[in-house]
Amino acid sequence: MDDSVEPEVEDSQLDDPASLASAVFEEESKRLAEQEAKSEVIVLPDDLLPGVGEEPMTLKQGIRAGGASMLVVLFLLNVIDEFDRVAIAVLLPDLQEAFGVSDTVILGISSFGGVALVLGAVPLAWLADRVKRTLIVPIATAGWAVSVFLTGLVRNPFQYFWTRVLTGAGQANRLPVHSSLLTDTYPIPARARIFAFEGMGRPIGLLIGPVLAGAIASIAGGDDGWRWAFYIFAIPPIVLALVSLLLKEPPRAGNEQQAILGEQYEMPPIGSDLPVSMSTAFARLKKVKTFYFLAVGVGTLGFALVTLPSQLNLMLKDEYGYEAFQRGWVTSLVWLASLVAIPISGFKFDGMFREDPSKMVRTAGTLIIMSGVLVLVAMRFHQPAIMIFGISLANACTSASFVAAAPTIGAVAPYRMRAQAFALLPVFIFLMGGFMGSIIAGSISDAHGERLAISIVAPPASIIGGLLVAYGSRYIKRDISLAVSELVEEQEEMRRMSEHPDDIPVLQVRGLDYSYGPVQVLFDCGLEVRRGETLALLGTNGAGKSTLLRAVSGLGVPDRGAIRLNGRTITYADAELRFKQGIVQVRGGAGVFPGLSVEENLLATMLSTKEEKDEIYRRVERVYDVFGVLREKRNQAAGDLSGGQQQMLAFGMGLMHEPEVLLIDELSLGLAPVVVQELLEVVEQLKETGLTMIIVEQSLNVALSVAERAVFMEKGRVRFEGPAQELAERDDLVRAVFLGAEGG
C-alpha cells in the first residue's frame, strides 16, 4: 500500500462532517482505482492461450497421441470405484438392521469414508507431485481392495467405521492422481472428451453397481447376504492393481509446453526442486480465482452430492417398502441419463474451450443450478417413475458439469501443484458439504422424513454452488495467462542456465507479485544476487522492501513469479525448507529472546538442527570472535543489552546457521551512528569470507558503504537495479531515499 498518498482536505471541510466524509470517500475511490490499475494482470490474446483457438481434434486422435492403456485402466478403476460406494447406499438399511442403529448414526459412520477420502487425497496428492504417479495407483488400489473385503467381515459399528476409513483412504488417489495423469498424458484439444470418457466410469459403475449389490445380497439370502457383495467387489480392484503396474509416467506439463512453445523441454527431475507443501499449495491456489470459486461452489454442492443417494435409498425402503434388489435397480436408473449427458458435454466443452474458456465454466455452473431445480421438482411427485425420472435428469446435469472441472483445473493450476489442486476438490466437497450435509439431512429425516430432508438440503446447495462456479468463469483467461507466463519464464530460465552454467545467480527473483488480502503491494519485482555479493535493497517506508524479503524467506506466498536458489525453484517451498537450504533472515529491531541470556539465545537458535554439540559450540565461539562484546556479556539477559548489542546478537544468531544467503532487514534501524559503524565493520568482515548478503536499508549512505550493487524500490516496484554508485548519481531516486542520519 502506498503510504505516501494522503487525502487533500481543505480547512473549511474540517468543520463540515459531510464534506469531510465526501473528501475521504473520493480519495479512497482514487486510491482503489490506482491500486486496481497497478495490479491488473495482462490477459494474453487467445492465440497464446493453450487450447484456445486451436484446430479441432477427434477423440480417436487424442487417445492415439497419449496411448489407450492409461485411459482404459483409469476408466475401469473409475467404474469399480463406485461399486463399494453404491453397495453401501443400497445395502444401508441392511447394515442399519445388522448394527441396530438410527438413520443419523449409520449415515454419520458411512460418511466417514468420504472424510477418509479427503484426508487421504491431500497427502497422496502431495506425494504425487514428488514421485512417479504410476507407482501410487497400484499400491492405493490394492489397499482399498483389501479394506472392501474386510467390510464384509464387520460385526459392529466400530469395525464398520474403520473399514470405511481404510476404504476411503485407499480410494483417495483417484481424483488427484488419476486426473493429474490424464492431464499430462493427453493433448489439450481433446482434454474434456478424455475426462468425459474416464468420467463415464462413474455412471456406469453407479448403473451396474446397485443391481449387482442388490442381486448378490438377494442370491446369498439371509441376514448376512449383504456381506457377499463386499467379498465379490474386492476382486476387480486387485486385478486392475496388477495391470496398472505396466502404465508409463507421462512428462509433467508436456502438453502445455507443446501448445505454448511448440516442443517439449526436459523438466527438472522429480525432487530436484524444493517440494511444495500442502499449506503453501492451498494458499497459492486460493489466489487462482477460477479455482477458488470452482472449489467453493463444488464444496457447497457437496451438501447435495452426499445427501441425495443415501436419503433416496432410505426413502425407497421406508416410504415405498423396496427391498435391496429393488433399491438397487432403482438407484441404477437414476444414473441412466448421465450415460448420455457425459459424452455430449465432453464434446461440447472441448468446443467451448476452443472458442471461449469462460463459456465452458459458465455452462458448468448453469448445469449445477439446473440439477438443484430438477431435484426440488422431483421431490414434489410421489409417483416413483416420475420422481426417479426427475432425479435422473438432475444427476445428468451434475455429471455433465463435472466434465468441465478437470480441464479447468488443468488449465489454471500451476503444474507443480496440479495433483494437490485436484485433491482440494474432495476436501471442499466432503468436509465443507458432504459430512455436514449427511449429519444435517440425517437429523431432518429422523424427525420429518427423507423427502423433506432432500428438499431442504439438496436444491439450495446446488443453486448456490452453481452460481459460485459461474461467477468464477470471468477470471479463467486471466488465470490461464498467469499459468502460461509462469511456464514460459521457467523454460527461458532453464535455457539460459543450460547455455551459461557458470552464470547462475545464488538468489533470483523474477516477476514477483504479492498481496496482503485484496491489497497488492508488490508488482512484477525482480532481482539477482551473485555468489559473494552484497546487495542493498533501498526504498522509503511502504516501498515493499520487507515484504520482498518475506517472500524470499518463505514467510508469505506470492501471487505469481519465481524465486530460485542456486537455480532451484523455491517459490512455493516452506520457510523451514528454505532455511535448511541456507536462506537466513535477521530481523531489525526485534530479533532476540529478551528473557534468555546471550549464550542461551545463540544455543536456542540451533534447537531445530541436528548438529553435534561440539559443532554448535564451535559456531558459538565463531560468533564471539566476530562480536567480542557478546563474549563479555554471554551470561547477561538479552533484554538488558543496548539496542546495538541486541542487533549484534540477532546478527550472531543468523550466523550460527552458516547461511548461504543472509537477509538483513533494516541494518541501521534506530541505532546510533557509532553502533551502525561497528555493524558495518562486521559486514565488511563477512564480505571477505564470501558470504552472500541482501541488506534492506533506508539510508543511501549506509548502503553505499557496504554494497556493490543496489536495488531501489518505490510503491511496490523496482525502479532501479545496478551498481550502487550509479544509484547515487540518480538525483530523481536519491531524493526519495532518506540520507545520513535520517536513514540511520
CSV table of C-alpha atoms in Angstrom, one decimal, residues 395-671:
chain,number,residue,atom,x,y,z
A,395,ASN,CA,-27.8,-36.4,-11.9
A,396,ALA,CA,-27.2,-36.0,-15.6
A,397,CYS,CA,-26.8,-32.2,-15.2
A,398,THR,CA,-24.4,-32.7,-12.3
A,399,SER,CA,-22.3,-35.3,-14.1
A,400,ALA,CA,-22.1,-33.2,-17.2
A,401,SER,CA,-20.9,-30.2,-15.2
A,402,PHE,CA,-18.1,-32.2,-13.6
A,403,VAL,CA,-16.7,-32.9,-17.0
A,404,ALA,CA,-15.6,-29.2,-17.1
A,405,ALA,CA,-13.9,-29.3,-13.7
A,406,ALA,CA,-10.8,-31.3,-14.6
A,407,PRO,CA,-10.0,-29.3,-17.8
A,408,THR,CA,-10.5,-26.1,-15.9
A,409,ILE,CA,-8.1,-27.1,-13.1
A,410,GLY,CA,-5.6,-28.4,-15.6
A,411,ALA,CA,-5.6,-25.1,-17.4
A,412,VAL,CA,-5.3,-22.7,-14.4
A,413,ALA,CA,-3.4,-24.6,-11.7
A,414,PRO,CA,0.5,-24.3,-11.6
A,415,TYR,CA,1.8,-27.6,-12.9
A,416,ARG,CA,4.0,-28.1,-9.8
A,417,MET,CA,0.9,-28.4,-7.6
A,418,ARG,CA,-1.6,-29.9,-10.1
A,419,ALA,CA,-2.3,-33.1,-8.1
A,420,GLN,CA,-2.8,-31.0,-5.0
A,421,ALA,CA,-5.3,-28.8,-6.9
A,422,PHE,CA,-7.3,-31.9,-7.9
A,423,ALA,CA,-7.1,-33.1,-4.3
A,424,LEU,CA,-8.7,-30.0,-2.9
A,425,LEU,CA,-12.0,-30.6,-4.7
A,426,PRO,CA,-12.9,-33.6,-2.5
A,427,VAL,CA,-11.7,-31.6,0.5
A,428,PHE,CA,-14.3,-28.9,-0.3
A,429,ILE,CA,-17.0,-31.5,-1.3
A,430,PHE,CA,-16.8,-33.7,1.8
A,431,LEU,CA,-15.6,-31.5,4.6
A,432,MET,CA,-17.5,-28.4,3.5
A,433,GLY,CA,-20.7,-30.1,2.3
A,434,GLY,CA,-20.6,-33.8,2.4
A,435,PHE,CA,-20.0,-34.7,6.0
A,436,MET,CA,-22.1,-31.9,7.4
A,437,GLY,CA,-24.8,-32.5,4.8
A,438,SER,CA,-25.1,-36.1,5.9
A,439,ILE,CA,-25.5,-35.1,9.6
A,440,ILE,CA,-28.0,-32.3,8.8
A,441,ALA,CA,-30.0,-34.4,6.4
A,442,GLY,CA,-30.0,-37.3,8.8
A,443,SER,CA,-31.3,-35.2,11.6
A,444,ILE,CA,-34.1,-33.8,9.4
A,445,SER,CA,-35.0,-37.3,8.1
A,446,ASP,CA,-35.2,-38.7,11.6
A,447,ALA,CA,-37.7,-36.0,12.6
A,448,HIS,CA,-39.6,-35.3,9.4
A,449,GLY,CA,-38.8,-38.0,6.8
A,450,GLU,CA,-36.3,-38.4,3.9
A,451,ARG,CA,-38.3,-36.5,1.3
A,452,LEU,CA,-38.3,-33.2,3.3
A,453,ALA,CA,-34.6,-33.7,4.1
A,454,ILE,CA,-33.7,-33.9,0.4
A,455,SER,CA,-35.9,-30.9,-0.4
A,456,ILE,CA,-34.3,-28.7,2.3
A,457,VAL,CA,-30.7,-29.7,1.8
A,458,ALA,CA,-30.0,-30.5,-1.9
A,459,PRO,CA,-31.7,-27.8,-4.1
A,460,PRO,CA,-30.4,-24.7,-2.3
A,461,ALA,CA,-26.9,-26.2,-2.2
A,462,SER,CA,-26.9,-26.9,-5.9
A,463,ILE,CA,-28.2,-23.4,-6.8
A,464,ILE,CA,-25.7,-21.6,-4.6
A,465,GLY,CA,-22.9,-23.8,-5.8
A,466,GLY,CA,-23.7,-23.3,-9.4
A,467,LEU,CA,-23.8,-19.5,-9.1
A,468,LEU,CA,-20.4,-19.6,-7.5
A,469,VAL,CA,-18.9,-21.7,-10.3
A,470,ALA,CA,-20.5,-19.5,-12.9
A,471,TYR,CA,-19.1,-16.3,-11.2
A,472,GLY,CA,-15.6,-17.7,-11.3
A,473,SER,CA,-15.7,-18.0,-15.1
A,474,ARG,CA,-14.9,-14.4,-15.6
A,475,TYR,CA,-11.3,-15.0,-14.3
A,476,ILE,CA,-10.3,-18.1,-16.3
A,477,LYS,CA,-8.5,-16.3,-19.2
A,478,ARG,CA,-6.6,-14.2,-16.6
A,479,ASP,CA,-5.6,-17.4,-14.7
A,480,ILE,CA,-4.6,-19.3,-17.8
A,481,SER,CA,-2.4,-16.3,-18.8
A,482,LEU,CA,-0.7,-16.4,-15.4
A,483,ALA,CA,0.0,-20.2,-15.8
A,484,VAL,CA,1.3,-19.7,-19.3
A,485,SER,CA,3.6,-16.8,-18.2
A,486,GLU,CA,5.0,-19.0,-15.4
A,487,LEU,CA,5.8,-21.9,-17.7
A,488,VAL,CA,7.4,-19.7,-20.3
A,489,GLU,CA,9.5,-17.9,-17.7
A,490,GLU,CA,10.7,-21.3,-16.4
A,491,GLN,CA,11.6,-22.5,-19.9
A,492,GLU,CA,13.5,-19.3,-20.7
A,493,GLU,CA,15.5,-19.6,-17.4
A,494,MET,CA,16.2,-23.3,-18.0
A,495,ARG,CA,17.6,-22.5,-21.4
A,496,ARG,CA,19.7,-19.6,-20.1
A,497,MET,CA,21.1,-21.8,-17.3
A,498,SER,CA,22.0,-24.6,-19.7
A,499,GLU,CA,23.8,-22.1,-22.1
A,500,HIS,CA,25.6,-20.3,-19.2
A,501,PRO,CA,26.0,-22.8,-16.4
A,502,ASP,CA,28.7,-20.7,-14.8
A,503,ASP,CA,26.4,-17.6,-14.5
A,504,ILE,CA,23.7,-18.9,-12.3
A,505,PRO,CA,22.7,-16.4,-9.5
A,506,VAL,CA,22.8,-17.6,-5.9
A,507,LEU,CA,19.4,-15.9,-5.5
A,508,GLN,CA,17.0,-14.9,-8.2
A,509,VAL,CA,13.5,-13.2,-8.0
A,510,ARG,CA,11.6,-12.8,-11.2
A,511,GLY,CA,8.1,-11.2,-11.9
A,512,LEU,CA,7.0,-11.3,-8.3
A,513,ASP,CA,3.5,-10.1,-7.3
A,514,TYR,CA,2.5,-10.2,-3.7
A,515,SER,CA,-0.7,-9.2,-1.8
A,516,TYR,CA,-2.0,-8.8,1.7
A,517,GLY,CA,-5.5,-10.0,1.3
A,518,PRO,CA,-7.1,-7.9,-1.5
A,519,VAL,CA,-4.3,-5.3,-1.4
A,520,GLN,CA,-1.4,-5.9,-3.8
A,521,VAL,CA,1.9,-4.5,-2.5
A,522,LEU,CA,4.5,-5.9,-4.9
A,523,PHE,CA,4.2,-5.5,-8.7
A,524,ASP,CA,6.5,-7.5,-11.1
A,525,CYS,CA,9.5,-7.3,-8.8
A,526,GLY,CA,12.8,-8.9,-9.7
A,527,LEU,CA,16.4,-9.0,-8.6
A,528,GLU,CA,19.5,-11.3,-8.9
A,529,VAL,CA,22.4,-11.8,-6.4
A,530,ARG,CA,25.7,-13.4,-7.4
A,531,ARG,CA,27.8,-15.5,-5.0
A,532,GLY,CA,29.7,-13.4,-2.5
A,533,GLU,CA,27.9,-10.3,-3.5
A,534,THR,CA,26.3,-7.7,-1.1
A,535,LEU,CA,23.1,-6.2,-2.4
A,536,ALA,CA,21.5,-3.2,-0.9
A,537,LEU,CA,17.7,-3.1,-1.1
A,538,LEU,CA,16.7,0.5,-0.8
A,539,GLY,CA,13.4,2.5,-0.5
A,540,THR,CA,11.3,4.6,1.8
A,541,ASN,CA,8.7,3.2,4.3
A,542,GLY,CA,6.0,1.3,2.5
A,543,ALA,CA,8.1,0.6,-0.6
A,544,GLY,CA,7.8,-3.1,-0.2
A,545,LYS,CA,11.3,-4.0,0.9
A,546,SER,CA,10.4,-6.1,3.9
A,547,THR,CA,7.6,-7.8,2.0
A,548,LEU,CA,10.0,-8.8,-0.7
A,549,LEU,CA,12.3,-10.3,2.0
A,550,ARG,CA,9.2,-12.2,3.4
A,551,ALA,CA,8.6,-13.7,0.0
A,552,VAL,CA,12.2,-14.8,-0.4
A,553,SER,CA,12.3,-16.3,3.2
A,554,GLY,CA,9.0,-18.2,2.6
A,555,LEU,CA,7.0,-16.3,5.2
A,556,GLY,CA,4.4,-15.5,2.6
A,557,VAL,CA,3.0,-16.9,-0.6
A,558,PRO,CA,3.3,-14.7,-3.8
A,559,ASP,CA,0.5,-14.3,-6.2
A,560,ARG,CA,2.8,-15.1,-9.1
A,561,GLY,CA,6.5,-15.0,-10.1
A,562,ALA,CA,9.5,-17.2,-9.4
A,563,ILE,CA,12.2,-17.4,-6.7
A,564,ARG,CA,15.3,-19.6,-7.2
A,565,LEU,CA,18.2,-20.5,-5.0
A,566,ASN,CA,21.2,-21.7,-7.0
A,567,GLY,CA,18.9,-22.4,-9.9
A,568,ARG,CA,16.5,-24.5,-7.9
A,569,THR,CA,12.9,-23.2,-7.8
A,570,ILE,CA,11.8,-22.5,-4.2
A,571,THR,CA,8.8,-20.3,-4.9
A,572,TYR,CA,6.3,-22.5,-3.1
A,573,ALA,CA,8.7,-24.2,-0.6
A,574,ASP,CA,8.0,-23.7,3.2
A,575,ALA,CA,10.2,-21.3,5.2
A,576,GLU,CA,11.6,-24.2,7.1
A,577,LEU,CA,12.9,-25.9,3.9
A,578,ARG,CA,14.4,-22.6,2.6
A,579,PHE,CA,16.0,-22.1,6.0
A,580,LYS,CA,17.6,-25.6,5.8
A,581,GLN,CA,18.9,-24.7,2.3
A,582,GLY,CA,20.7,-21.7,3.7
A,583,ILE,CA,18.3,-18.7,3.5
A,584,VAL,CA,18.6,-17.0,6.9
A,585,GLN,CA,16.9,-13.7,7.7
A,586,VAL,CA,17.9,-11.3,10.5
A,587,ARG,CA,15.1,-9.1,11.7
A,588,GLY,CA,15.8,-5.5,12.5
A,589,GLY,CA,14.8,-4.3,16.0
A,590,ALA,CA,13.2,-7.4,17.4
A,591,GLY,CA,15.4,-10.4,16.7
A,592,VAL,CA,16.3,-11.8,20.1
A,593,PHE,CA,14.6,-13.6,23.1
A,594,PRO,CA,14.9,-10.9,25.8
A,595,GLY,CA,14.4,-13.3,28.7
A,596,LEU,CA,17.3,-15.6,27.7
A,597,SER,CA,21.0,-14.9,28.2
A,598,VAL,CA,23.2,-14.0,25.2
A,599,GLU,CA,24.6,-17.6,25.0
A,600,GLU,CA,21.2,-19.1,25.5
A,601,ASN,CA,19.9,-17.1,22.5
A,602,LEU,CA,22.7,-18.5,20.4
A,603,LEU,CA,22.1,-22.0,21.5
A,604,ALA,CA,18.3,-21.7,21.2
A,605,THR,CA,18.6,-20.8,17.5
A,606,MET,CA,20.2,-24.3,16.9
A,607,LEU,CA,17.5,-26.3,18.6
A,608,SER,CA,15.9,-27.4,15.3
A,609,THR,CA,19.2,-28.6,13.8
A,610,LYS,CA,20.8,-32.0,14.1
A,611,GLU,CA,24.3,-30.6,14.6
A,612,GLU,CA,26.6,-32.2,17.1
A,613,LYS,CA,27.2,-30.4,20.4
A,614,ASP,CA,30.8,-29.8,19.6
A,615,GLU,CA,29.9,-28.2,16.3
A,616,ILE,CA,27.3,-26.0,17.9
A,617,TYR,CA,29.8,-24.6,20.5
A,618,ARG,CA,32.4,-24.1,17.7
A,619,ARG,CA,29.9,-21.8,16.0
A,620,VAL,CA,29.2,-20.0,19.3
A,621,GLU,CA,32.9,-19.3,19.6
A,622,ARG,CA,33.0,-18.1,16.0
A,623,VAL,CA,30.2,-15.6,16.8
A,624,TYR,CA,32.1,-14.4,19.8
A,625,ASP,CA,35.1,-13.9,17.6
A,626,VAL,CA,33.1,-11.6,15.4
A,627,PHE,CA,31.3,-9.8,18.2
A,628,GLY,CA,33.7,-9.5,21.1
A,629,VAL,CA,31.2,-7.6,23.2
A,630,LEU,CA,28.9,-10.5,23.2
A,631,ARG,CA,31.6,-12.8,24.7
A,632,GLU,CA,31.9,-10.3,27.6
A,633,LYS,CA,28.1,-10.4,28.2
A,634,ARG,CA,27.5,-14.0,27.4
A,635,ASN,CA,25.6,-14.6,30.7
A,636,GLN,CA,23.6,-11.4,30.6
A,637,ALA,CA,20.0,-11.3,29.7
A,638,ALA,CA,19.4,-10.2,26.1
A,639,GLY,CA,16.7,-7.8,27.2
A,640,ASP,CA,19.3,-5.8,29.2
A,641,LEU,CA,21.6,-5.2,26.2
A,642,SER,CA,21.7,-1.9,24.4
A,643,GLY,CA,19.9,-1.7,21.1
A,644,GLY,CA,23.1,-2.0,19.1
A,645,GLN,CA,24.2,-5.1,21.2
A,646,GLN,CA,20.8,-6.7,20.6
A,647,GLN,CA,21.2,-6.1,16.9
A,648,MET,CA,24.7,-7.7,17.1
A,649,LEU,CA,23.1,-10.7,18.9
A,650,ALA,CA,20.4,-11.1,16.3
A,651,PHE,CA,23.2,-10.9,13.7
A,652,GLY,CA,25.1,-13.6,15.5
A,653,MET,CA,22.0,-15.9,15.8
A,654,GLY,CA,21.8,-15.8,12.0
A,655,LEU,CA,25.5,-16.5,11.6
A,656,MET,CA,25.1,-19.6,13.8
A,657,HIS,CA,23.5,-21.4,10.8
A,658,GLU,CA,26.3,-20.6,8.4
A,659,PRO,CA,23.9,-19.2,5.8
A,660,GLU,CA,24.1,-19.5,2.0
A,661,VAL,CA,22.3,-16.1,1.8
A,662,LEU,CA,21.9,-13.8,4.7
A,663,LEU,CA,19.0,-11.4,4.6
A,664,ILE,CA,19.3,-8.4,6.9
A,665,ASP,CA,16.2,-6.4,7.4
A,666,GLU,CA,16.9,-2.7,8.4
A,667,LEU,CA,20.5,-3.0,9.5
A,668,SER,CA,20.7,0.5,10.9
A,669,LEU,CA,17.1,0.7,12.3
A,670,GLY,CA,17.0,3.0,15.4
A,671,LEU,CA,20.8,2.7,16.0
